[in-house]
Each structure stands twice: as structure tokens, then as C-alpha cells.
Short mmCIF file of C-alpha atoms and ligand atoms in Angstrom, two decimals:
data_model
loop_
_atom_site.label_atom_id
_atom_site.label_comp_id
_atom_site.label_asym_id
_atom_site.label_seq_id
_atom_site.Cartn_x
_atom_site.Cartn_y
_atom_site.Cartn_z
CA UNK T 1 97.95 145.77 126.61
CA UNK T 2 101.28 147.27 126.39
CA UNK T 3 102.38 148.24 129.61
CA UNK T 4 103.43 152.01 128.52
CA UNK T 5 99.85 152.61 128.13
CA UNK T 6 97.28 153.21 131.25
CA UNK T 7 94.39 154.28 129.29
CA UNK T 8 93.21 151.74 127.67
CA UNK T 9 91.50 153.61 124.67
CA UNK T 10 95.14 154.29 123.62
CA UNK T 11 96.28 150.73 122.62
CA UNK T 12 93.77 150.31 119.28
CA UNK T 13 95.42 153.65 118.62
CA UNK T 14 99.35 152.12 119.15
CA UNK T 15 98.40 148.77 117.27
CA UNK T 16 97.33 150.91 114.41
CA UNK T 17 100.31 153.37 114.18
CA UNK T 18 102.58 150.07 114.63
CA UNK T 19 100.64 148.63 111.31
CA UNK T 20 101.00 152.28 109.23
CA UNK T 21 97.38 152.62 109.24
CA UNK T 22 96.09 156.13 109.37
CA UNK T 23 94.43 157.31 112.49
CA UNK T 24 90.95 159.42 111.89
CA UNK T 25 89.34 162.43 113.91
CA UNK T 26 88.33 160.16 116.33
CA UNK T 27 91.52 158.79 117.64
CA UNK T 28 92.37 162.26 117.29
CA UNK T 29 89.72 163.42 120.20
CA UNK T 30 90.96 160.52 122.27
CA UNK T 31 94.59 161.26 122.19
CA UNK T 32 93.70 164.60 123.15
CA UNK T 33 90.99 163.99 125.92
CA UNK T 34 93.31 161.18 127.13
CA UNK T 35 95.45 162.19 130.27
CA UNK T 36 97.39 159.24 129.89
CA UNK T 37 100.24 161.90 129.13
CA UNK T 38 102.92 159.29 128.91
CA UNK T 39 101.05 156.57 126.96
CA UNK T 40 100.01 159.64 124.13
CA UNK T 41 104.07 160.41 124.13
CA UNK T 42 105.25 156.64 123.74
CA UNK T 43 102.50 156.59 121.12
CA UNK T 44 103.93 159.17 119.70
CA UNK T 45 107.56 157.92 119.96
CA UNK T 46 106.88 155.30 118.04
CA UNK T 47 105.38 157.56 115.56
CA UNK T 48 108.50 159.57 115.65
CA UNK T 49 110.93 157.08 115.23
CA UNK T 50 109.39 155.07 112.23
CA UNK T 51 109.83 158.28 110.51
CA UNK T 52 112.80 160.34 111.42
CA UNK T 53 114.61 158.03 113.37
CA UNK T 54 116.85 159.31 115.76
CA UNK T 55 117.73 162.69 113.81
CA UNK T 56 116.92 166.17 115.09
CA UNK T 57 117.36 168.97 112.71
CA UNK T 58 118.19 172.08 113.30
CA UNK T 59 119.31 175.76 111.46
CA UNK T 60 121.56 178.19 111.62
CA UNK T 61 118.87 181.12 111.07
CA UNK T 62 117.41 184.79 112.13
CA UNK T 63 114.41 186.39 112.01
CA UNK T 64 113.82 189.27 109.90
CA UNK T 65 110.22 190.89 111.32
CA UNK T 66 110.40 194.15 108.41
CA UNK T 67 107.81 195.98 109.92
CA UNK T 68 105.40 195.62 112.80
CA UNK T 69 102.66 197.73 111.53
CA UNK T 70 99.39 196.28 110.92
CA UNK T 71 95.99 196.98 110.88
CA UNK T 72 94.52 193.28 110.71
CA UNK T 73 93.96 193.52 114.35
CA UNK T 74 94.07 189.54 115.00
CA UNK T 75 93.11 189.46 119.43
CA UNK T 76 95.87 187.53 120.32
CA UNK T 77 98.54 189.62 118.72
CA UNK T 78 101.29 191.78 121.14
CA UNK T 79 103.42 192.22 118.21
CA UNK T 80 101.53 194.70 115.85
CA UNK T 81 100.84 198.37 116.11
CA UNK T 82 97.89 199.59 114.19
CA UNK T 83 99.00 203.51 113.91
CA UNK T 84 102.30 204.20 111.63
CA UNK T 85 103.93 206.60 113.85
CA UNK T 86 103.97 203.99 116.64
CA UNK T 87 105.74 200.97 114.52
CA UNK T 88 108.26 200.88 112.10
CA UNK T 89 109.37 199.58 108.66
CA UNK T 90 112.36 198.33 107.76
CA UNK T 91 114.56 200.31 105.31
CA UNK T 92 116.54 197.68 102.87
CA UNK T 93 120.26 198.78 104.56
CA UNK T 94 119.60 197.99 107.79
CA UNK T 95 117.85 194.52 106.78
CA UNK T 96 120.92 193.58 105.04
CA UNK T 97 123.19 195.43 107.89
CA UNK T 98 121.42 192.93 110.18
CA UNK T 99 122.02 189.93 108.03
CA UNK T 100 125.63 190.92 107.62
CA UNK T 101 126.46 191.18 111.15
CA UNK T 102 125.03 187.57 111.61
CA UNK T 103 128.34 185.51 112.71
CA UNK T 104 129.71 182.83 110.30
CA UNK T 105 127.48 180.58 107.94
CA UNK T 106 123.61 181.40 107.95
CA UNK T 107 121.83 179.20 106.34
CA UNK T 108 118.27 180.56 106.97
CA UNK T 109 116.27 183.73 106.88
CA UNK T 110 112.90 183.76 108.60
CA UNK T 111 111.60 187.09 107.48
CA UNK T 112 107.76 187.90 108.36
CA UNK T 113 106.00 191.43 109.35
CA UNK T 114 102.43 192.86 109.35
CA UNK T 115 100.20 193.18 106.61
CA UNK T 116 101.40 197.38 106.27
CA UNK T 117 99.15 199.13 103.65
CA UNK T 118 101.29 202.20 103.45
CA UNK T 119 104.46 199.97 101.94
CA UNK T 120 104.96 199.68 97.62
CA UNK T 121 104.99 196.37 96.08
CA UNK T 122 108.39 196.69 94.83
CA UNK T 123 109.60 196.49 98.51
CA UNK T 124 109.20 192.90 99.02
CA UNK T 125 111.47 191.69 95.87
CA UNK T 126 113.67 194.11 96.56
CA UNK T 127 114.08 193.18 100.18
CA UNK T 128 115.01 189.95 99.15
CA UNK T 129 117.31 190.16 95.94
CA UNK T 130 119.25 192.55 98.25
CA UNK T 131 119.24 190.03 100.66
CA UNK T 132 120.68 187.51 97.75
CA UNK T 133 123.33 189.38 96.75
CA UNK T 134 124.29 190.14 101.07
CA UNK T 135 124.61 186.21 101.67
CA UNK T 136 124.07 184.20 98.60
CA UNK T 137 124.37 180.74 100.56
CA UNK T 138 121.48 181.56 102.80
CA UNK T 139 117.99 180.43 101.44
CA UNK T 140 115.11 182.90 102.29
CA UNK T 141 112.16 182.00 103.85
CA UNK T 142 109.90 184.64 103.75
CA UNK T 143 106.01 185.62 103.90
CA UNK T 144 103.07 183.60 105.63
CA UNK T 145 99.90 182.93 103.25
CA UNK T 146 98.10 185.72 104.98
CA UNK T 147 100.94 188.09 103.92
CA UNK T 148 100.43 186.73 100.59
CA UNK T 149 96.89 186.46 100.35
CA UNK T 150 97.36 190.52 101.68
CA UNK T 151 99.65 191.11 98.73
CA UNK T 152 97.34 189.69 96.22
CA UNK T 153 94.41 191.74 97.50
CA UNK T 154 96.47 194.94 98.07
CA UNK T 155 98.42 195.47 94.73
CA UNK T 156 95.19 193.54 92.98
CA UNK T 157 97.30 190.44 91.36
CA UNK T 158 96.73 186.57 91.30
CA UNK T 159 99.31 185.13 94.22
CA UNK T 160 100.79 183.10 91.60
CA UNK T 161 101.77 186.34 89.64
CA UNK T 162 103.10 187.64 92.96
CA UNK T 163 104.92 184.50 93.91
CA UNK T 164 106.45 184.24 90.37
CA UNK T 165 108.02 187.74 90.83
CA UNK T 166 109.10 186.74 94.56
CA UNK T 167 110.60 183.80 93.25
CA UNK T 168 112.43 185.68 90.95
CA UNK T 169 113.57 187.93 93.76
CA UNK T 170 115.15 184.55 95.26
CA UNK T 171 112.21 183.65 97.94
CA UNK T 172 113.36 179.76 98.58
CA UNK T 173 110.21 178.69 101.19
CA UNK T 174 107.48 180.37 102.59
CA UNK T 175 107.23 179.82 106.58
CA UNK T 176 103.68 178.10 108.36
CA UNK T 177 102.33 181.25 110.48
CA UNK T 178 98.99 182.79 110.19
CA UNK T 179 97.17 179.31 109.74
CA UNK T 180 95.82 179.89 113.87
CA UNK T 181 93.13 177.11 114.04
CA UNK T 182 91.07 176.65 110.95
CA UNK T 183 87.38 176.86 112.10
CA UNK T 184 85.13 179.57 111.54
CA UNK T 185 83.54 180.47 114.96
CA UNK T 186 86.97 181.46 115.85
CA UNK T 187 88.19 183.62 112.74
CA UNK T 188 85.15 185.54 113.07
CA UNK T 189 85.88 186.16 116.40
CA UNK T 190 89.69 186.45 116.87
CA UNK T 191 91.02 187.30 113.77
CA UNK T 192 88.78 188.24 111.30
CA UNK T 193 89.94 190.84 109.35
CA UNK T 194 92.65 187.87 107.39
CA UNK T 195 92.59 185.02 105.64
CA UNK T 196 90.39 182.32 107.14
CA UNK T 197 90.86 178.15 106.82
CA UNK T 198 89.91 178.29 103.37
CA UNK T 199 91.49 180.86 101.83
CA UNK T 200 94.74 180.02 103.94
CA UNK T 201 94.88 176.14 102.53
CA UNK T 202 93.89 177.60 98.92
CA UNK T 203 96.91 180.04 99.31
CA UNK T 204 99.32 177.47 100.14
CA UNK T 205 98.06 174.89 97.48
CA UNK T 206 99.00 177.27 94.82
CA UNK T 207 102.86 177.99 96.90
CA UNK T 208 102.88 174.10 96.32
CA UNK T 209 101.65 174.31 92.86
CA UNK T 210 104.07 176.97 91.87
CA UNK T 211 107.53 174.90 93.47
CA UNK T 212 107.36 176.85 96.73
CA UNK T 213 107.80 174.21 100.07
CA UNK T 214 105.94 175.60 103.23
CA UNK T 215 105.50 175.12 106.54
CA UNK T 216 101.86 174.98 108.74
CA UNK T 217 101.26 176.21 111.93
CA UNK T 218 98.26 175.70 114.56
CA UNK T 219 98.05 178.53 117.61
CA UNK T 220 96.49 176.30 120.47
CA UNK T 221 95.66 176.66 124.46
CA UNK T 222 93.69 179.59 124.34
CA UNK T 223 89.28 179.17 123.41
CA UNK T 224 89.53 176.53 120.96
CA UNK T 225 88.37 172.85 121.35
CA UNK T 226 89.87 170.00 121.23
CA UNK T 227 87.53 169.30 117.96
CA UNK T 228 88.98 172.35 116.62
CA UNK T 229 92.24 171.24 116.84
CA UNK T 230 91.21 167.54 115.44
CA UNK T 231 90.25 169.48 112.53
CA UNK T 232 92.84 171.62 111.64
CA UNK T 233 95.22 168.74 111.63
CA UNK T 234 92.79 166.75 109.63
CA UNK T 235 92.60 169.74 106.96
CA UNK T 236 96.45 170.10 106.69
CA UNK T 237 96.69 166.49 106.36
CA UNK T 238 94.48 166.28 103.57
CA UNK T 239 95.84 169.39 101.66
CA UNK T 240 99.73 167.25 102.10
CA UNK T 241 98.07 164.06 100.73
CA UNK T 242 97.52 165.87 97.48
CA UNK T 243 100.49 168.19 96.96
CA UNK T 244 102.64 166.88 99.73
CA UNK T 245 104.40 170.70 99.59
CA UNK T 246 104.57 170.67 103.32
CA UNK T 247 107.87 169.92 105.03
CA UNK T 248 107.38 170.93 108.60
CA UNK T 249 104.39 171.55 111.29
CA UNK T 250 105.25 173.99 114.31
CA UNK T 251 102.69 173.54 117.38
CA UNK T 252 102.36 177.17 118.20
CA UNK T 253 101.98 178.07 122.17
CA UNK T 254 99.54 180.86 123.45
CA UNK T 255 101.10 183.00 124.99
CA UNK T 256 98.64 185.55 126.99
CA UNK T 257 101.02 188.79 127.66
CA UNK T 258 99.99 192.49 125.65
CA UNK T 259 96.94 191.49 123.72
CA UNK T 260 93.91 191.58 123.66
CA UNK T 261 92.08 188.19 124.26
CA UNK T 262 90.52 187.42 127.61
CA UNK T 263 92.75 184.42 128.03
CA UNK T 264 94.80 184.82 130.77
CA UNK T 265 97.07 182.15 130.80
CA UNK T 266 99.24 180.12 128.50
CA UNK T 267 98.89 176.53 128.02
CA UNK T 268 100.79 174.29 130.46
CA UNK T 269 103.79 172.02 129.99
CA UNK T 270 101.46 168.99 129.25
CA UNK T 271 99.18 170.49 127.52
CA UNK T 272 101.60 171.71 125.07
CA UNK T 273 104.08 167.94 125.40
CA UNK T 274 100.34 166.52 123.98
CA UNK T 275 99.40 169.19 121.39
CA UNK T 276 103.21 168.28 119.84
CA UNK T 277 102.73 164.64 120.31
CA UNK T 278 99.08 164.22 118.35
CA UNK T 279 100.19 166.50 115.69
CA UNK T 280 102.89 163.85 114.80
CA UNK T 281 100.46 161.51 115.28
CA UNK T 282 97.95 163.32 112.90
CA UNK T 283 100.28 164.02 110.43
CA UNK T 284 101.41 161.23 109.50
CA UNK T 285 102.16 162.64 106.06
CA UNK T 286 104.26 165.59 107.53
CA UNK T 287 108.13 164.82 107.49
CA UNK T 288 109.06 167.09 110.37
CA UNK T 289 107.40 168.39 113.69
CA UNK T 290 109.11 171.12 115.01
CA UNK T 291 109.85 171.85 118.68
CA UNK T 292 110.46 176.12 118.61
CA UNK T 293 112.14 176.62 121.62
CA UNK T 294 111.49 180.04 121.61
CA UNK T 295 108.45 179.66 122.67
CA UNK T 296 108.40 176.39 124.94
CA UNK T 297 111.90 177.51 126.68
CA UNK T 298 115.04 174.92 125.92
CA UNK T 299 114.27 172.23 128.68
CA UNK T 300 110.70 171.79 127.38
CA UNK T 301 111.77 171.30 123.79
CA UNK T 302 114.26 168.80 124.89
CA UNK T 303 110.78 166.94 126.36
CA UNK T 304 109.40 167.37 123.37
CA UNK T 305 112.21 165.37 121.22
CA UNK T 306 110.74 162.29 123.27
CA UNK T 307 106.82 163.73 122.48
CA UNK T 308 107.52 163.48 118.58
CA UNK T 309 108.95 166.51 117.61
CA UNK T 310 112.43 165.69 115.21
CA UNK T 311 113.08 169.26 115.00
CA UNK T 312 113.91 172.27 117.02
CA UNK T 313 114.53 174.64 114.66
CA UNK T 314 117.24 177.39 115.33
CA UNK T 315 119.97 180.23 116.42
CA UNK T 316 116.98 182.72 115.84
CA UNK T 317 119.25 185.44 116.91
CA UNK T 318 116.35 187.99 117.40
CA UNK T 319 112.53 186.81 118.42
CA UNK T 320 109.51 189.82 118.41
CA UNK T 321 106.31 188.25 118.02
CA UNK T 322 106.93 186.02 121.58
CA UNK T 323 108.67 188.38 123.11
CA UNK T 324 106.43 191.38 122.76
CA UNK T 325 103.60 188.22 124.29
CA UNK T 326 105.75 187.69 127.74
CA UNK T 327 107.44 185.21 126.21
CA UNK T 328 110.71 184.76 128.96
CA UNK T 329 113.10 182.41 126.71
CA UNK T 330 116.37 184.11 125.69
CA UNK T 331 116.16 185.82 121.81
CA UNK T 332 118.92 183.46 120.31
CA UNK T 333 121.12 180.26 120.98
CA UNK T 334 124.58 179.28 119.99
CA UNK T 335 124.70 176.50 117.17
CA UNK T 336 126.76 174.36 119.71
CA UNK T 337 124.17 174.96 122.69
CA UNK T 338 121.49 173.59 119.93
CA UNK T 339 123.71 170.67 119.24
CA UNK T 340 124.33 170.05 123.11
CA UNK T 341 120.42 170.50 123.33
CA UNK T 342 119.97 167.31 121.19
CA UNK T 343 122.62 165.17 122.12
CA UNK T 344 121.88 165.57 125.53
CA UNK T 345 118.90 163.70 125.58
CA UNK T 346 120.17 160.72 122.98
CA UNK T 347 119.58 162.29 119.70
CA UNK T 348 121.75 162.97 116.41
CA UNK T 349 121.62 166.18 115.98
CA UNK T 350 121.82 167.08 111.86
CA UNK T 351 122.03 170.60 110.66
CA UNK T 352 119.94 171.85 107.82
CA UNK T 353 119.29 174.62 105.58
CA UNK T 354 115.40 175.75 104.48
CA UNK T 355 114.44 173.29 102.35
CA UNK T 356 116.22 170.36 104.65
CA UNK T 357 119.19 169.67 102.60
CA UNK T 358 122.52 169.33 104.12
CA UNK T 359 124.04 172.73 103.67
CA UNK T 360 127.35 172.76 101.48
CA UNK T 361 129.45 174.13 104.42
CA UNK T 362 128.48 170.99 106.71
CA UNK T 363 129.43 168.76 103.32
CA UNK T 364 132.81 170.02 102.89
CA UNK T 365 133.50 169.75 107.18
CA UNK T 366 132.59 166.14 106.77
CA UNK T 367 134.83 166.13 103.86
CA UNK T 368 137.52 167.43 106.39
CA UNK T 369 137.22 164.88 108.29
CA UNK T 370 137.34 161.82 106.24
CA UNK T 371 140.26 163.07 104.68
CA UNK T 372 141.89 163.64 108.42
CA UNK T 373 140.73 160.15 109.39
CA UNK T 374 141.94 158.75 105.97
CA UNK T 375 145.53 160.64 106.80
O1 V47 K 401 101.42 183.80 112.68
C1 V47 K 401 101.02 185.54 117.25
C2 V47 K 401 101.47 183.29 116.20
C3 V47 K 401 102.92 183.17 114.45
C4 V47 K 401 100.83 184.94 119.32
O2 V47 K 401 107.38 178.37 109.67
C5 V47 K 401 101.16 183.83 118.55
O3 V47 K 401 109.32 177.78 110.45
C6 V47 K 401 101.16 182.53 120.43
O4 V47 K 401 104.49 181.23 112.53
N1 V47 K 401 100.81 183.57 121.22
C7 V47 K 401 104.33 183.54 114.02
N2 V47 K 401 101.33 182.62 119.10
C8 V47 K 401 105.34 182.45 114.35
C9 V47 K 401 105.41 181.40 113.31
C10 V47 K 401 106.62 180.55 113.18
C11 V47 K 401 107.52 180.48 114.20
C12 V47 K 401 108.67 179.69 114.04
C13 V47 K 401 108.90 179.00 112.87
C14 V47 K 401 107.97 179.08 111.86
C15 V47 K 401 108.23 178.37 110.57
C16 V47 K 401 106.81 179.84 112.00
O5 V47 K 401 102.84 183.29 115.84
C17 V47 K 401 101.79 184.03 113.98
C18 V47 K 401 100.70 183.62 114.93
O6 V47 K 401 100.09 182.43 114.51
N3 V47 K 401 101.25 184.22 117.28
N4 V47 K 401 100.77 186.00 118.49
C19 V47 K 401 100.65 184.79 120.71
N5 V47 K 401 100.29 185.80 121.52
FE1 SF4 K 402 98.79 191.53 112.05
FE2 SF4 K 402 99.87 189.04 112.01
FE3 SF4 K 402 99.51 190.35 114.36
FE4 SF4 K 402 97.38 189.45 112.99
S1 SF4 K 402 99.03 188.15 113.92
S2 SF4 K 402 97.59 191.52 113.94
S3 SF4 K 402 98.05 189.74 110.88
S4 SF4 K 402 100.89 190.98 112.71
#
């Protein structure tokens, strides 16, 4: 047995990532139920390497969170306010204000809110063509498939007629949230009022089927099982075998502060170094994991880069949803303190835009400097 492993049940599991075969739910409960936490992450590694080598993207980005009103009323939530006069919405001017005041190149906006009945439809293209026209370099990532799936039920049209118009508009990518963990017991009891594991996957098929890359999330360490989690993975995977529309997978950390679950705590360190390192082994179909430092703080996502996470996403500039939750990380990083992040621990760091493409600033710096080293 190789000696990285101590659990023994982990070595069929190595021999058959080394050979490209596909683990199944099984290995999946192992991995997790394992405590071999070092074996899982040189598993993992492996993994990792085979498919992203040593590259670790990351974004110049911000979040945009338009309004926090929302009656949906999910337990776990410290970002939403159910009555108007308590929340806010976003007028259009000080969106844009805020993406104008963003310093240098911005490749990325992340721009998600609450599912607010009192808003018109003609708000959400609007925000983004005049988002477009602000910063035409910067690609817009906006809406999770519960916002969408909201949309569609609200203003009574198919998604794809509201993703047509939203494309448009100049949406580029649709972000992973919202997904939680796909099993029923829990939806009905944490956040039943939106879309559950069916609808959400059905939702994000037809992003896929209309040209729109996504991202998936999973919220974990809070009163879901281990099988639960198995699942989930198992479900994305599937849906990626037969559109392969996904491009990244974002391990999402409880985080216990303002709501209203009776979870106390947040998952520790380990638990959350695992969680990242089976999803990469799960998803073996999923390009990118990514490592959001927001939520993990910067020395744990630097962990994670040896766990199997090859991404670790970005400046962020101004975080709501883990902040209002207790999260204690800062709200933004500099684009050098990213790089630093990476190359501190052996990586390449590579910067991206939404859709993982070198953006054209980065092209014409290397450009730069071939012609200086050329001189
Ligand atoms: O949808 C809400 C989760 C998500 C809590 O796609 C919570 O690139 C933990 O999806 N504890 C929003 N999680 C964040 C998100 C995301 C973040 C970064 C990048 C991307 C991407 C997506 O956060 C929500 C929900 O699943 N969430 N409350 C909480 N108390
Ligand atoms: Fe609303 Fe999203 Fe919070 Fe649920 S997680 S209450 S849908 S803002």
C-alpha cells in the first residue's frame, strides 16, 4: 500500500483514480467516513494534478448583491430580510456607480440578490445592459437557478424565454448558489419555499442548453449526511456527463451566525479540507474546484490548493451573504495578495475572466514582455 495512505480502504480508491476509472457512491461514503485526512488529500492531489496541473485561477471580480429582500425564508439564511422597509433594492446608478469605482481592469461581476416580488421584470436586463455599456470588458455573471426558476414563475415565462432576453441584456454565466444539498428531507425542511434538486438541475440543463456556462454549489456541515452529500455530487456529475455546461464547483461552508437553524457551529477546518477534496474526487467531470476564501479565511484556502481545489476565485471587493453569517474574513483582497496566495504554496497562479479565458488585458502584458525580452 502506498505509504501516504493509513486507511487502508483508501488505496482501491487511489489505484482507481491513478487508472481514470470513475469512483461510485460508495467510494464516495468512504472518502468521507475515512479520517485518514491526509491519505483523502493525497488522493485528491493526484486527482488535482492529472487535471489542472499546477495552475490556480483566479479573478479580478465584485459582488453585486441588488437587493436583500426576500421572502423565500431558506433557515440558514442571515442575509435576507423578509419585510421591504427593512432591506433594500438597488437603483441602476448606484450599481453602475459601484462598478465604476472598482480600480483598474474587472474582469468579473458576481451579481446575486433575493427572490424580491415587489421588483418589474424589466429591472434585471436593464441592470445588466447598463452594466455593459459601464465596463464593456467585464463579463457578467449573474442570477442562481433559483433566481431564475423565481423569474419564470413570477412574470409567468418559460426560463428559456427569460434567459434569451438576459442574454440579450449581455448575461455571460450564471453563478452555482442555491443548489444547498439536493435531497428532499432537507428542502422540505430548510428551504422549502425554492427550487428543490429537481427543479434546480432541470433549470440549469436548459442554462446549458441555451449557451449559458454555470457553476454548482453544495452548502455542507450543518444536518445533512454524509449520503446526502454522496448524492448531490453524484447528481451534478451526471447532469455534466450529458451537457458538460459546468465549469466550476464551490464547496460552500456553514456558517451558523443570524439565522435561523439550530446548528450552532460551523464545520471545522478538516471537515471542510475533506468536503473540497471528495468533491474533486467526485467530479471528475468538473474542470475546476474552487477554494472561496471568503468563506474558509486565506490560510485555509491555501490548504485547500493541496486538498484539490485549482481555484480560489477572487478580489470580491464587497461580501454580504457571509458576512451578515459571522463570517470574520476581510470583504476583498488585492490581485497581488491573490497571486502571493498561490505562489506561496508552489502554484502558478493564472488569471481568468468568467468563462476561464485569459482576459485580453493579461494577453497584451505578456505581449509586453516578450517584446521587452526580445529587445
Ligand atoms: O446560495 C447562504 C449559501 C450561497 C449561508 O458561483 C450560505 O462562482 C453558508 O453561491 N452559510 C451564495 N452558506 C454564495 C454562492 C457563491 C459564492 C462564491 C462563488 C460562487 C460562484 C457562488 O451561499 C447561497 C447559499 O447556498 N449560503 N447562507 C450560510 N449561513
Ligand atoms: Fe432568499 Fe436566497 Fe436567503 Fe433563501 S438563501 S432566504 S432564497 S436570499
Amino acid at each position: 500500500m502506498d505509504a501516504s495512505l493509513t486507511d487502508k480502504r483508501l488505496a482501491p480508491i487511489l489505484d482507481k483514480v491513478q487508472n481514470g476509472i470513475r469512483l461510485d457512491r460508495e467510494d464516495g461514503l468512504t472518502l468521507f467516513e475515512s479520517d485518514d485526512l491526509p491519505g483523502i488529500g493525497y488522493v485528491a492531489d493526484v486527482a488535482r494534478e492529472r487535471k489542472a496541473g499546477d495552475t490556480v485561477y483566479w479573478v479580478r471580480n465584485m459582488h453585486v448583491n441588488y437587493t436583500d429582500i426576500c421572502a423565500v425564508g431558506c433557515k440558514f439564511c442571515a442575509f435576507s430580510r423578509i419585510k421591504p422597509e427593512d432591506g433594500y433594492v438597488y437603483s441602476h446608478e448606484r450599481t453602475v456607480d459601484e462598478i465604476l469605482a472598482y480600480p483598474g481592469n474587472l474582469a468579473e461581476v458576481h451579481i446575486v440578490g433575493g427572490c424580491n416580488g415587489k421588483i418589474p421584470w424589466d429591472y434585471y436586463p436593464e441592470m445588466i445592459s447598463r452594466i455593459k455599456a459601464a465596463r464593456p470588458q467585464t463579463h457578467v455573471k449573474a442570477f442562481t437557478m433559483v433566481e431564475l426558476d423565481f423569474f419564470a414563475r413570477k412574470y409567468k415565462r418559460p426560463v428559456e424565454d427569460i434567459l434569451a432576453e438576459l442574454k440579450d441584456a449581455g448575461l455571460d454565466a450564471c453563478p452555482g448558489g442555491g443548489a444547498e444539498v439536493f435531497s428532499n428531507r432537507l428542502h422540505s425542511y430548510m428551504f422549502k419555499h425554492k427550487a428543490g434538486a429537481h427543479r434546480w438541475l432541470e433549470v440549469a440543463q436548459i442554462c446549458h442548453e441555451n449557451g449559458i456556462k454555470t457553476n454548482a454549489t453544495m452548502l455542507f456541515g450543518h444536518i445533512e449526511t454524509y449520503e446526502e452529500r454522496v448524492v448531490h455530487l453524484d447528481l451534478l456529475r451526471k447532469l455534466q456527463d450529458k451537457t458538460g455546461g459546468f465549469q466550476a464547483f464551490i464547496p460552500l461552508a456553514y456558517h451558523a451566525d443570524n439565522n435561523d437553524l439550530e446548528v450552532e457551529h460551523n464545520p471545522s477546518a478538516p471537515e471542510i479540507l475533506k468536503t473540497v477534496a471528495v468533491s474533486r474526487l467526485m467530479l471528475d467531470n468538473f474542470e475546476h474546484i474552487k477554494a472561496y476564501w471568503i468563506l474558509m479565511g486565506e490560510r485555509l484556502a491555501q490548504v485547500s490548493l493541496a486538498f484539490g481545489a485549482n481555484d480560489i476565485d477572487g478580489t470580491v471587493i464587497q461580501e454580504k451573504i457571509y458576512h451578515r453569517a459571522g463570517a470574520a474574513t476581510a470583504m476583498s483582497v488585492t490581485a497581488s495578495r491573490l497571486q502571493k496566495m498561490i505562489e506561496n504554496v508552489g502554484r502558478r497562479p493564472q488569471e481568468r475572466d468568467a468563462l476561464y479565458n485569459i482576459p485580453e488585458w493579461v494577453s497584451a502584458d505578456t505581449k509586453e514582455t516578450l517584446a521587452a525580452l526580445d529587445a
